[in-house]
mmCIF file of C-alpha atoms in Angstrom:
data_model
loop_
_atom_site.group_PDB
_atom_site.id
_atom_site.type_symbol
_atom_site.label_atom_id
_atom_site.label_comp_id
_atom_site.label_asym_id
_atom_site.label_seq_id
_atom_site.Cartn_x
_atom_site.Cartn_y
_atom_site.Cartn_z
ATOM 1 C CA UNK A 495 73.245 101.162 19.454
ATOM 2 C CA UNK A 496 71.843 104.329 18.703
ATOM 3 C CA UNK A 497 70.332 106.603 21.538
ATOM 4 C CA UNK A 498 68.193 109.581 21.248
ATOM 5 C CA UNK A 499 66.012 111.450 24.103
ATOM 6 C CA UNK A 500 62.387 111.357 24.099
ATOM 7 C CA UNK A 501 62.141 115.121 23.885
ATOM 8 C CA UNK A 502 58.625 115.399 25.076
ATOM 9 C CA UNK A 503 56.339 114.070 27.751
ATOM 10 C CA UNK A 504 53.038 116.179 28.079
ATOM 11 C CA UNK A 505 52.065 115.785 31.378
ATOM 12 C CA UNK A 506 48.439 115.723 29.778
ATOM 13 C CA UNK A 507 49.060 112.029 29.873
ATOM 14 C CA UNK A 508 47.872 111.907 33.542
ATOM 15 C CA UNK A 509 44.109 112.110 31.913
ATOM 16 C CA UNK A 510 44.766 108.808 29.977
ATOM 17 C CA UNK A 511 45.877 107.004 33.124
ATOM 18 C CA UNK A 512 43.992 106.416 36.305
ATOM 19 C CA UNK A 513 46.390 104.717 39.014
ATOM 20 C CA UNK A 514 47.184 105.821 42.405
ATOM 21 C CA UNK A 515 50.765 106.800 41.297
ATOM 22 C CA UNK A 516 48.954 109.333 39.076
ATOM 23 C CA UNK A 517 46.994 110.563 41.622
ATOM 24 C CA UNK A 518 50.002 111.142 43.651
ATOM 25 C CA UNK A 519 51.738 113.169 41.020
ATOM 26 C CA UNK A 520 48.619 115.318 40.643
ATOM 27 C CA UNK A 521 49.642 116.570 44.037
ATOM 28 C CA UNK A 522 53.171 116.525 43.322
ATOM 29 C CA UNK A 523 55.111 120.093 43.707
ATOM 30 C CA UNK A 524 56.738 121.063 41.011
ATOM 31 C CA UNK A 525 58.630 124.241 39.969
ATOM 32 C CA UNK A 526 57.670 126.135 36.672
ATOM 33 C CA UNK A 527 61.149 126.521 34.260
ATOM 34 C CA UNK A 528 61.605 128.458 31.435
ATOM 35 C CA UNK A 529 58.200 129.766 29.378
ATOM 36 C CA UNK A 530 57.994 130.026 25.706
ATOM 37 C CA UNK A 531 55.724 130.998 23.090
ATOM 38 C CA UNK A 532 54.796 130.543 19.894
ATOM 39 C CA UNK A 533 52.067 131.578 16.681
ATOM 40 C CA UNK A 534 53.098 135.021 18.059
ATOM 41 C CA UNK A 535 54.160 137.038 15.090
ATOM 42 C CA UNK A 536 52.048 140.496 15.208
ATOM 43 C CA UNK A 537 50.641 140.490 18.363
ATOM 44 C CA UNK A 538 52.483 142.269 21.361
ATOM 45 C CA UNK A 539 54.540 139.472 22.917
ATOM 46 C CA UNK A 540 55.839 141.749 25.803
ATOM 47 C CA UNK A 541 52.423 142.752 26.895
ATOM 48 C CA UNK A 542 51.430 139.084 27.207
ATOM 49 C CA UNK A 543 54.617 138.530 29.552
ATOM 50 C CA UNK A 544 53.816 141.051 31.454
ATOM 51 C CA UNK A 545 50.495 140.052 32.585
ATOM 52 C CA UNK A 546 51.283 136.348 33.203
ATOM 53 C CA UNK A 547 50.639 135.766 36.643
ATOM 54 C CA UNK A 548 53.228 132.965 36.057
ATOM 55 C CA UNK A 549 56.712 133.037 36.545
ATOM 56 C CA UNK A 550 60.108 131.025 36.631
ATOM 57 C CA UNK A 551 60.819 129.514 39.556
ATOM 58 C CA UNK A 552 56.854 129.754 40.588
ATOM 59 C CA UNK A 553 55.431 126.621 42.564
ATOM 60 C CA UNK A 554 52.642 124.292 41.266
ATOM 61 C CA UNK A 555 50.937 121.074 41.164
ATOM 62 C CA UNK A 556 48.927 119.656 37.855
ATOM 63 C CA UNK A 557 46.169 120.087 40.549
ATOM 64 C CA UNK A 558 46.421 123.910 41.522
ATOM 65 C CA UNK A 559 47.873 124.898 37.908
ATOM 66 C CA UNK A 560 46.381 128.146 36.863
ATOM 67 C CA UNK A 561 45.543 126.954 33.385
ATOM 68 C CA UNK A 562 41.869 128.804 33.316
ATOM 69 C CA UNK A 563 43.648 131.989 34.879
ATOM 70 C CA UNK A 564 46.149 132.349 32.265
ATOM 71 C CA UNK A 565 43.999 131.679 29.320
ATOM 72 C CA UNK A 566 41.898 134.792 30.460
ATOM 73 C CA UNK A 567 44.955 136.797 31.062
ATOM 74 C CA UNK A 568 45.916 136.080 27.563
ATOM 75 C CA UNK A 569 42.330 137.102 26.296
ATOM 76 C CA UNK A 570 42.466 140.217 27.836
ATOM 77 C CA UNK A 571 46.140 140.759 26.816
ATOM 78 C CA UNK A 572 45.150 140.057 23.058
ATOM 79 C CA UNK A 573 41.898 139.988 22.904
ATOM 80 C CA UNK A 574 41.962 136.631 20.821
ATOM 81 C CA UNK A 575 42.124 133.466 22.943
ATOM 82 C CA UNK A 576 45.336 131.003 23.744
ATOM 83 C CA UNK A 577 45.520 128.114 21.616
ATOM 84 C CA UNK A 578 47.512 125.687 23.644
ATOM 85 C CA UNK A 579 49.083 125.594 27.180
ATOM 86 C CA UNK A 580 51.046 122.910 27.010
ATOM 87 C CA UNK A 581 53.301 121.622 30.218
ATOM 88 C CA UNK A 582 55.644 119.482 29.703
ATOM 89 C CA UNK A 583 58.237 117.715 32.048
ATOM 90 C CA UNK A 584 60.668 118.686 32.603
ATOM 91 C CA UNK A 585 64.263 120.485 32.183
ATOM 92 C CA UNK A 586 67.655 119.217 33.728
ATOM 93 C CA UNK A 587 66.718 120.634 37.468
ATOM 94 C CA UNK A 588 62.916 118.761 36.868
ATOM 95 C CA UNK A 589 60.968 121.843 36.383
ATOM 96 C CA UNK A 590 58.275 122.041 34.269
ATOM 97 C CA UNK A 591 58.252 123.567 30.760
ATOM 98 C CA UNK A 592 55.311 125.710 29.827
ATOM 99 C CA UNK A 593 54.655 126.419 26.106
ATOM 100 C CA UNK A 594 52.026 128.794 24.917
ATOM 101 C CA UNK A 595 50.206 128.966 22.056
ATOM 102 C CA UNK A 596 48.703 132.603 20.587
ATOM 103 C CA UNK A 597 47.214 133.706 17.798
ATOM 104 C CA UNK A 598 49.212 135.681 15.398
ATOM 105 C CA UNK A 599 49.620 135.655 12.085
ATOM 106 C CA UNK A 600 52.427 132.423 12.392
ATOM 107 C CA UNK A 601 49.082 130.441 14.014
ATOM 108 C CA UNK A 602 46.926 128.795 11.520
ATOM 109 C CA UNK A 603 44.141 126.021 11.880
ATOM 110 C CA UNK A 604 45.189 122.324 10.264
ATOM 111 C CA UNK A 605 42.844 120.746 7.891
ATOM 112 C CA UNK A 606 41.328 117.610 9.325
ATOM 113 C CA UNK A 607 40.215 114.655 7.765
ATOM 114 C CA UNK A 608 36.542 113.660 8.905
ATOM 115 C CA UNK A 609 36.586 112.440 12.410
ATOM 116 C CA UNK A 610 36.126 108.600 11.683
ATOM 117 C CA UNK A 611 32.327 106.831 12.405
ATOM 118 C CA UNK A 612 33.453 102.916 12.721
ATOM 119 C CA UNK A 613 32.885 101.179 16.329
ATOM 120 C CA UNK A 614 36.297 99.867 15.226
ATOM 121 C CA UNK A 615 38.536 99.449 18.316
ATOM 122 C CA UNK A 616 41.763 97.042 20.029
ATOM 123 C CA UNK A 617 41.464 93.969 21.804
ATOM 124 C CA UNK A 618 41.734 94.282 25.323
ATOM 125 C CA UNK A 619 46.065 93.869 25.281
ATOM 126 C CA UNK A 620 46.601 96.547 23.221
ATOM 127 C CA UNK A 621 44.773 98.973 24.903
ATOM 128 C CA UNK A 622 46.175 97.476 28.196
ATOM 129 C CA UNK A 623 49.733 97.712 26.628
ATOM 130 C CA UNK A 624 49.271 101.252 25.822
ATOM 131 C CA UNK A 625 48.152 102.517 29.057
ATOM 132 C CA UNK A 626 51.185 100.421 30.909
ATOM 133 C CA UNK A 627 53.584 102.495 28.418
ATOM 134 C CA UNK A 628 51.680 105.575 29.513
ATOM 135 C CA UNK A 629 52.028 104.930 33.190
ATOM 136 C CA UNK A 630 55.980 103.762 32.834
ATOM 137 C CA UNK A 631 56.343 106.583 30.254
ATOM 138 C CA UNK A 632 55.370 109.048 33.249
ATOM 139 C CA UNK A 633 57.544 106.639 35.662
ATOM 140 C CA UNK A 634 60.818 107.159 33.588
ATOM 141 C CA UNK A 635 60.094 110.685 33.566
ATOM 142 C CA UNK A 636 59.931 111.254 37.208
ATOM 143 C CA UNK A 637 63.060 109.098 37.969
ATOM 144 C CA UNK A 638 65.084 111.645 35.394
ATOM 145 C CA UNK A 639 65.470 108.799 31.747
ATOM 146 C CA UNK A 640 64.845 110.151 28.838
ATOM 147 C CA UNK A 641 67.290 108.131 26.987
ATOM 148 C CA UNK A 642 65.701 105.109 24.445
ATOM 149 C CA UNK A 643 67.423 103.186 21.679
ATOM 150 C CA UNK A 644 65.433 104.198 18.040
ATOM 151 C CA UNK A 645 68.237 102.065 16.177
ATOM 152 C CA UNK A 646 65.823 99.153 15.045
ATOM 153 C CA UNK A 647 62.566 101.819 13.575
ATOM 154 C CA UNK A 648 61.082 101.250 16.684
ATOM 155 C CA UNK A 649 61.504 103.208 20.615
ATOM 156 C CA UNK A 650 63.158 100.988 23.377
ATOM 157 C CA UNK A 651 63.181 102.833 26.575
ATOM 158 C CA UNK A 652 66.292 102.398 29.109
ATOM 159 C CA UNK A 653 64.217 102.757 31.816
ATOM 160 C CA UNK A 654 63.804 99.150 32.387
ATOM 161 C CA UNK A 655 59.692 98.896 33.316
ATOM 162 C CA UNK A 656 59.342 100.636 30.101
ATOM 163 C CA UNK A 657 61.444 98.660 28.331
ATOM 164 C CA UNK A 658 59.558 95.823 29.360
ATOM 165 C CA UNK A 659 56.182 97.271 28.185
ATOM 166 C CA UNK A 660 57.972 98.369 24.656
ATOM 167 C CA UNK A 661 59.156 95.249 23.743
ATOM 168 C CA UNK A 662 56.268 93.742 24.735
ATOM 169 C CA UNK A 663 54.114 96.154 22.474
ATOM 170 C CA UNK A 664 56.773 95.026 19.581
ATOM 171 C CA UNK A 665 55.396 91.090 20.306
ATOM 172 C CA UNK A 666 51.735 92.197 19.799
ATOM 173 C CA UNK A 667 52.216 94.801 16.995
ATOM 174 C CA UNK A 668 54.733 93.055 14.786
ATOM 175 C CA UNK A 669 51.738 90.590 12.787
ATOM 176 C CA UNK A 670 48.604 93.512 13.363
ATOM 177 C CA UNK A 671 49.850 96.097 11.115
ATOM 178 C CA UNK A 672 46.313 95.180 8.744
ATOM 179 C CA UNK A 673 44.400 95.278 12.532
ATOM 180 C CA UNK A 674 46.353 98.640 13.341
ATOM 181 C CA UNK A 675 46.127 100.140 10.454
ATOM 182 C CA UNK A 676 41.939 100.132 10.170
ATOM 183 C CA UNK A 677 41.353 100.827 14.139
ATOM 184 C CA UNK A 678 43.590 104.058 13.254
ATOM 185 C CA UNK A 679 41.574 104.999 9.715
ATOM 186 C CA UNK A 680 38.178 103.857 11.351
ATOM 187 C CA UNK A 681 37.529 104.386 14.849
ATOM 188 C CA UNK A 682 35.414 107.136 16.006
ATOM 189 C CA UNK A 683 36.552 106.584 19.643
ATOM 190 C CA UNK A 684 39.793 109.238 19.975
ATOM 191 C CA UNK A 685 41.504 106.474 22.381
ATOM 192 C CA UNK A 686 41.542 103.772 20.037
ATOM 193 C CA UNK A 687 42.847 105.586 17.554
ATOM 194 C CA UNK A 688 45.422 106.628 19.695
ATOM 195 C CA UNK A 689 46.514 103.859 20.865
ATOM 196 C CA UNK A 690 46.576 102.496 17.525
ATOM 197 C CA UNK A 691 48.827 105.315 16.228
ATOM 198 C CA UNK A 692 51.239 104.457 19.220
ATOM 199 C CA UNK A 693 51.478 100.788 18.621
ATOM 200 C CA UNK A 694 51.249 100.508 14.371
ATOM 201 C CA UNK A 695 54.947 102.237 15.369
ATOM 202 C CA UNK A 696 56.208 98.843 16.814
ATOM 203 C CA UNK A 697 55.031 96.807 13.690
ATOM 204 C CA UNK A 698 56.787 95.191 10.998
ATOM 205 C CA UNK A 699 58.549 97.774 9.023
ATOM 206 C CA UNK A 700 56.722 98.525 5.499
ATOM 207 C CA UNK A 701 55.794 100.823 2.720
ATOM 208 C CA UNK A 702 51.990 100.808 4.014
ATOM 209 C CA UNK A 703 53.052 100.974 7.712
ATOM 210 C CA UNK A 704 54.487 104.706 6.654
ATOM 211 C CA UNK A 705 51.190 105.456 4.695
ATOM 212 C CA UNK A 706 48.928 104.780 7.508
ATOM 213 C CA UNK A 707 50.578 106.626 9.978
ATOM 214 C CA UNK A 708 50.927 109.538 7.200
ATOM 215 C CA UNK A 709 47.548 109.669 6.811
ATOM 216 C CA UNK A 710 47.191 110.075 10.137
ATOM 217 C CA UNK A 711 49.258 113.621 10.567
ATOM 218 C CA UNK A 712 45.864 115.138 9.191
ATOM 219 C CA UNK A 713 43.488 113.695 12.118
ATOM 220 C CA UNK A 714 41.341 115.573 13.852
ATOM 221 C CA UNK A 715 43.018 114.730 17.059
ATOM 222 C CA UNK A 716 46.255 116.120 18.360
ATOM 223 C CA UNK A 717 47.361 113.073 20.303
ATOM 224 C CA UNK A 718 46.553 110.995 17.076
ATOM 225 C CA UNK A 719 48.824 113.158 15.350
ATOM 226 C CA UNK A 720 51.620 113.259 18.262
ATOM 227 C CA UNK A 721 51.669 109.657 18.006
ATOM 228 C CA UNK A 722 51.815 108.892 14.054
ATOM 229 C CA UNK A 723 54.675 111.548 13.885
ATOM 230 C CA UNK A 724 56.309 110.078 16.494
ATOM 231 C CA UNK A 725 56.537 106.803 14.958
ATOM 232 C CA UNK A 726 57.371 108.078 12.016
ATOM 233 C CA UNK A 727 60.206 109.889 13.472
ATOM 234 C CA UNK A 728 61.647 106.765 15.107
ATOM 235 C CA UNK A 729 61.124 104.706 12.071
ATOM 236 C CA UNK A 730 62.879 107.422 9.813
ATOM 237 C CA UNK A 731 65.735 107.013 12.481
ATOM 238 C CA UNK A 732 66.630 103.049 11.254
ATOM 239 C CA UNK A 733 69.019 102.549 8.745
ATOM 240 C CA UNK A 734 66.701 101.273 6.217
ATOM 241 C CA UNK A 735 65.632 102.604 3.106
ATOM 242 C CA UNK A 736 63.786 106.187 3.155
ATOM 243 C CA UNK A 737 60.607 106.553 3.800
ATOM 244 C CA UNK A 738 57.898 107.882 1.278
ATOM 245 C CA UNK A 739 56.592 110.788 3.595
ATOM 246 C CA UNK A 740 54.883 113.804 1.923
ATOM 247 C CA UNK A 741 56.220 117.000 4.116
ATOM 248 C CA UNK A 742 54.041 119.263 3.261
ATOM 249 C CA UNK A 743 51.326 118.047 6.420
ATOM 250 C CA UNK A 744 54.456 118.107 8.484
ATOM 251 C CA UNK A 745 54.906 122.198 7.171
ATOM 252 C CA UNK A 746 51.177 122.841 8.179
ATOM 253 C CA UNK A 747 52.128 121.474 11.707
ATOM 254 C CA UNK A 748 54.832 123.747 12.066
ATOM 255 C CA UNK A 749 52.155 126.697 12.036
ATOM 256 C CA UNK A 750 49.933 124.714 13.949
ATOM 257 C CA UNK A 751 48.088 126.230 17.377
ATOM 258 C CA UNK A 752 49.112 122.787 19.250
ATOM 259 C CA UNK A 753 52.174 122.482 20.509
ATOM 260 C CA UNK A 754 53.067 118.736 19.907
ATOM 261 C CA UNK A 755 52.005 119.524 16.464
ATOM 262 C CA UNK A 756 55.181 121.722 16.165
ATOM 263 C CA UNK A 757 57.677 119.733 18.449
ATOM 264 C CA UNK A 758 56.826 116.493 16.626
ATOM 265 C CA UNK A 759 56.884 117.947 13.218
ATOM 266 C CA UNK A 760 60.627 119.752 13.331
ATOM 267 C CA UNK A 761 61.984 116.137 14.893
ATOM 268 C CA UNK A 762 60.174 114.396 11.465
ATOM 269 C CA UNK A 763 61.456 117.336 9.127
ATOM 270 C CA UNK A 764 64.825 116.881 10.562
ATOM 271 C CA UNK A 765 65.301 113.131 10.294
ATOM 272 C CA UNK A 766 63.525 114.009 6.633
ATOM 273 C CA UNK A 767 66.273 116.657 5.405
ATOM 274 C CA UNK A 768 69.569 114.748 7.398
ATOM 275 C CA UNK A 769 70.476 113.807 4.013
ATOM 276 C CA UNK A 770 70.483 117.314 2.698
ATOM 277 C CA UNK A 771 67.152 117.097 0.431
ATOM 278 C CA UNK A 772 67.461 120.134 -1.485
ATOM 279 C CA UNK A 773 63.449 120.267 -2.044
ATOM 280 C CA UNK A 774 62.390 119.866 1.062
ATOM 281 C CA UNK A 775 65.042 122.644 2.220
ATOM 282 C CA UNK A 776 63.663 125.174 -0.406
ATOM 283 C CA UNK A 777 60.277 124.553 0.713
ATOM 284 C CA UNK A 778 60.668 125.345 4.424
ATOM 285 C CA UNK A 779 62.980 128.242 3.895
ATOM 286 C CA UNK A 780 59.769 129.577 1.194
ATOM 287 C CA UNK A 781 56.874 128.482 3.457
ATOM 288 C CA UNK A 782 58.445 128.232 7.143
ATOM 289 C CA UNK A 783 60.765 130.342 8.436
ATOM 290 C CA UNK A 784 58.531 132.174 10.650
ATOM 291 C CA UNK A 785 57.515 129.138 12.482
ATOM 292 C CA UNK A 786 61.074 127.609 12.513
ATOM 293 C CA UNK A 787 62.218 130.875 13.869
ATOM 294 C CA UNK A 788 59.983 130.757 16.953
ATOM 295 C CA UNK A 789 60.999 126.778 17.638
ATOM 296 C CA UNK A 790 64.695 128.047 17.465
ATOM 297 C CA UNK A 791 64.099 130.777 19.976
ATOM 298 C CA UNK A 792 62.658 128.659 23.007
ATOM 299 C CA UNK A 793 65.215 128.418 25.850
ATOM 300 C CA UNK A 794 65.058 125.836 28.118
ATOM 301 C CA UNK A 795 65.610 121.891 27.413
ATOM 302 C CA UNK A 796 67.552 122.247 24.089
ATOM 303 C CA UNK A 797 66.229 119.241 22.956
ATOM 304 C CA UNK A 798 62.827 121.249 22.023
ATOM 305 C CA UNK A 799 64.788 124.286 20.118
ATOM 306 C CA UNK A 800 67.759 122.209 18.368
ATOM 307 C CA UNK A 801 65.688 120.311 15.735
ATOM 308 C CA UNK A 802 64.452 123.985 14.969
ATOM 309 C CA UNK A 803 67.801 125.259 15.225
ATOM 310 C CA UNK A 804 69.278 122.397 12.747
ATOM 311 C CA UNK A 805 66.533 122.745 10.110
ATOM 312 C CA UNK A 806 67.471 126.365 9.843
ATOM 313 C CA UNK A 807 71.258 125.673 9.523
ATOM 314 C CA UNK A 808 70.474 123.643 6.730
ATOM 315 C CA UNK A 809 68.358 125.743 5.051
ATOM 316 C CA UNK A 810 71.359 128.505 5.180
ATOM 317 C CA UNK A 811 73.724 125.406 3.732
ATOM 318 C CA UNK A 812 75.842 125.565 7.178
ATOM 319 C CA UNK A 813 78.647 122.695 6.780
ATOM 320 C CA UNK A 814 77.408 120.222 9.707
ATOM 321 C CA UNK A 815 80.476 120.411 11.965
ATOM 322 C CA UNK A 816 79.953 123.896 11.640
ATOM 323 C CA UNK A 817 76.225 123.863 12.308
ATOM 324 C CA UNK A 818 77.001 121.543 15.333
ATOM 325 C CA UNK A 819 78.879 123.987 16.749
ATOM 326 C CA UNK A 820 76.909 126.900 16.461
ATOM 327 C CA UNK A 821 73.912 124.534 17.448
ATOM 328 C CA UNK A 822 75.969 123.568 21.031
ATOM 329 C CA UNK A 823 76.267 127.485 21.736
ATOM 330 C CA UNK A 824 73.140 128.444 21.051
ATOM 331 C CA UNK A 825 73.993 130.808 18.656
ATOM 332 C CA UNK A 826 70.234 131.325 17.338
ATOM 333 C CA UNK A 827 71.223 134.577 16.141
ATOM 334 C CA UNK A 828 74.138 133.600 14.026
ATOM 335 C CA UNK A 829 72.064 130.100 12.060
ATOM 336 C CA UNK A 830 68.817 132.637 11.871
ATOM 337 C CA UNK A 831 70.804 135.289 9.895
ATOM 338 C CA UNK A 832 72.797 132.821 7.880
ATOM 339 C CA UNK A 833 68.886 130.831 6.822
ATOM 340 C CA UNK A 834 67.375 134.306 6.428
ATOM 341 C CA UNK A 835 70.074 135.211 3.790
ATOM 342 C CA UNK A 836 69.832 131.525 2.013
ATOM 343 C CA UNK A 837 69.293 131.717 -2.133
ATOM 344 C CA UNK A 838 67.889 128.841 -2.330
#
């Protein structure tokens, strides 16, 4: 049994849940960790570092957290507004990771598809199921388990409650791929589609399973996206045959002002170039080193950096115990210079 770590959990989630736990961890104190950037390139990082009026070690709640403060700190510092502010929970001592988007010259917009029209939606259980994996999702988080088993193409947590409510979501999804699918092409409400995105992941494996969600890295809403790459991530994961998934969205995400946009697509591009994939390789080290630099450079929980990291040792054609290596030690400098100097 395979495990791998969720690597993400934006706290944003509280918003799609409405219990009295969530209420309590509105008011929960947490401290603020390491704080990254990214879509930086030409603009004067320094500047916008020194201005934050946020800080390591600093102590918030989602309630009191100075999100409207720093995105005028960041106009003034720039003069071009913040595209994300993304918190995310949490590193090893349970502080909270702040990422923050800007608008340099490695910060483009992504091409939508048309938001959808259709009064399409989910019966009431799979929008119930959904908001119970939110809920656990943000249970498992504050009790420190990250760890799930992605060895079947689908995400069992170990935190047992969410366990519960993922295999559970399997049960319901695995004959509604056809139901799925059309609620996530169709539905005008964002939540439905969602939701749908989430649980077309727990379906039966197939070739159109892997087109919807594809299709679905170019909707108009971020946690759409978040979801479908997700899936996709975990279902690349199985030992099955490969999946049919054009990168080239996946390469627009990686410039994208959104930060789940570039955390989920390095995790896809990595379980997408694992067996070398020369293309694919030449492409990013053409079209994405910029972006693939700034992912590498984030310090904190390593899980958000090392997909970055790994993408750019392959690129430079670093033999993978090597690459592992340099990957453990953080030596960003070393796999940078090596991708940097790549013929490819």
């Amino acid at each position: 049994m395979r495990l791998s770590s969720l690597v993400s959990v934006l706290l944003l989630c509280l918003s799609l849940c409405a219990s009295a736990q969530d209420a309590d961890m509105e008011h929960r104190k947490f401290k603020i960790g390491p704080i990254n950037y990214f879509g930086y390139d030409g603009l004067d990082l320094e500047k916008v570092r020194a201005a934050l009026p946020l800080h390591t070690n600093d102590e918030v709640t989602f309630a009191t957290f100075p999100e409207d403060q720093l995105k005028r700190v960041i106009q003034e510092a720039t003069d071009r507004p913040a595209t994300d502010i993304a918190v995310v929970c949490c590193d090893s001592n349970q502080r909270l990771l702040i990422f923050i988007g800007l608008t340099g010259s490695t910060s483009h917009p992504l091409s939508s598809s048309p938001t959808p029209t259709s009064n399409t939606h989910l019966d009431a259980q799979g929008l119930q199921l959904y908001n119970r994996d939110m809920a656990a999702l943000m249970e498992a988080m504050t009790h420190g388990v990250a760890a799930e088993d992605d060895s079947e193409g689908y995400a069992v947590s170990a935190y047992p409650e969410m366990k519960a409510v993922n295999l559970a979501m399997r049960n319901y999804a695995l004959n509604r791929e056809k139901e799925l699918t059309t609620v996530l092409a169709t539905a005008q409400d964002p939540k439905q589609r969602i939701a749908a995105a989430m649980l077309l992941g727990y379906a039966q494996r197939s070739p159109t399973q892997a087109q919807a969600l594809s299709r679905a890295l170019s909707d108009s809403n971020e946690t759409v996206r978040n979801n479908a790459t997700r899936a996709l991530e975990v279902l690349a994961s199985a030992p099955n045959e490969p999946l049919n998934i054009d990168a080239q969205p996946l390469i627009q995400m990686l410039y994208s002002g959104k930060w789940t946009d570039r955390n989920k697509s390095s995790l896809l591009l990595m379980r997408l170039t694992e067996s070398s994939n020369p293309s694919l390789l030449r492409t990013l080290h053409q079209q994405a080193m910029k972006p693939l630099i700034e992912g590498a450079s984030w310090i904190g929980d390593p899980g958000h950096s090392d997909p970055f990291l790994i993408l750019l040792g392959r690129v430079a054609g670093i033999p993978k115990p090597t690459l592992d290596g340099m990957v453990k030690s953080k030596d960003v400098q070393g796999i940078v210079a090596a991708a940097r100097a790549a013929t490819l």
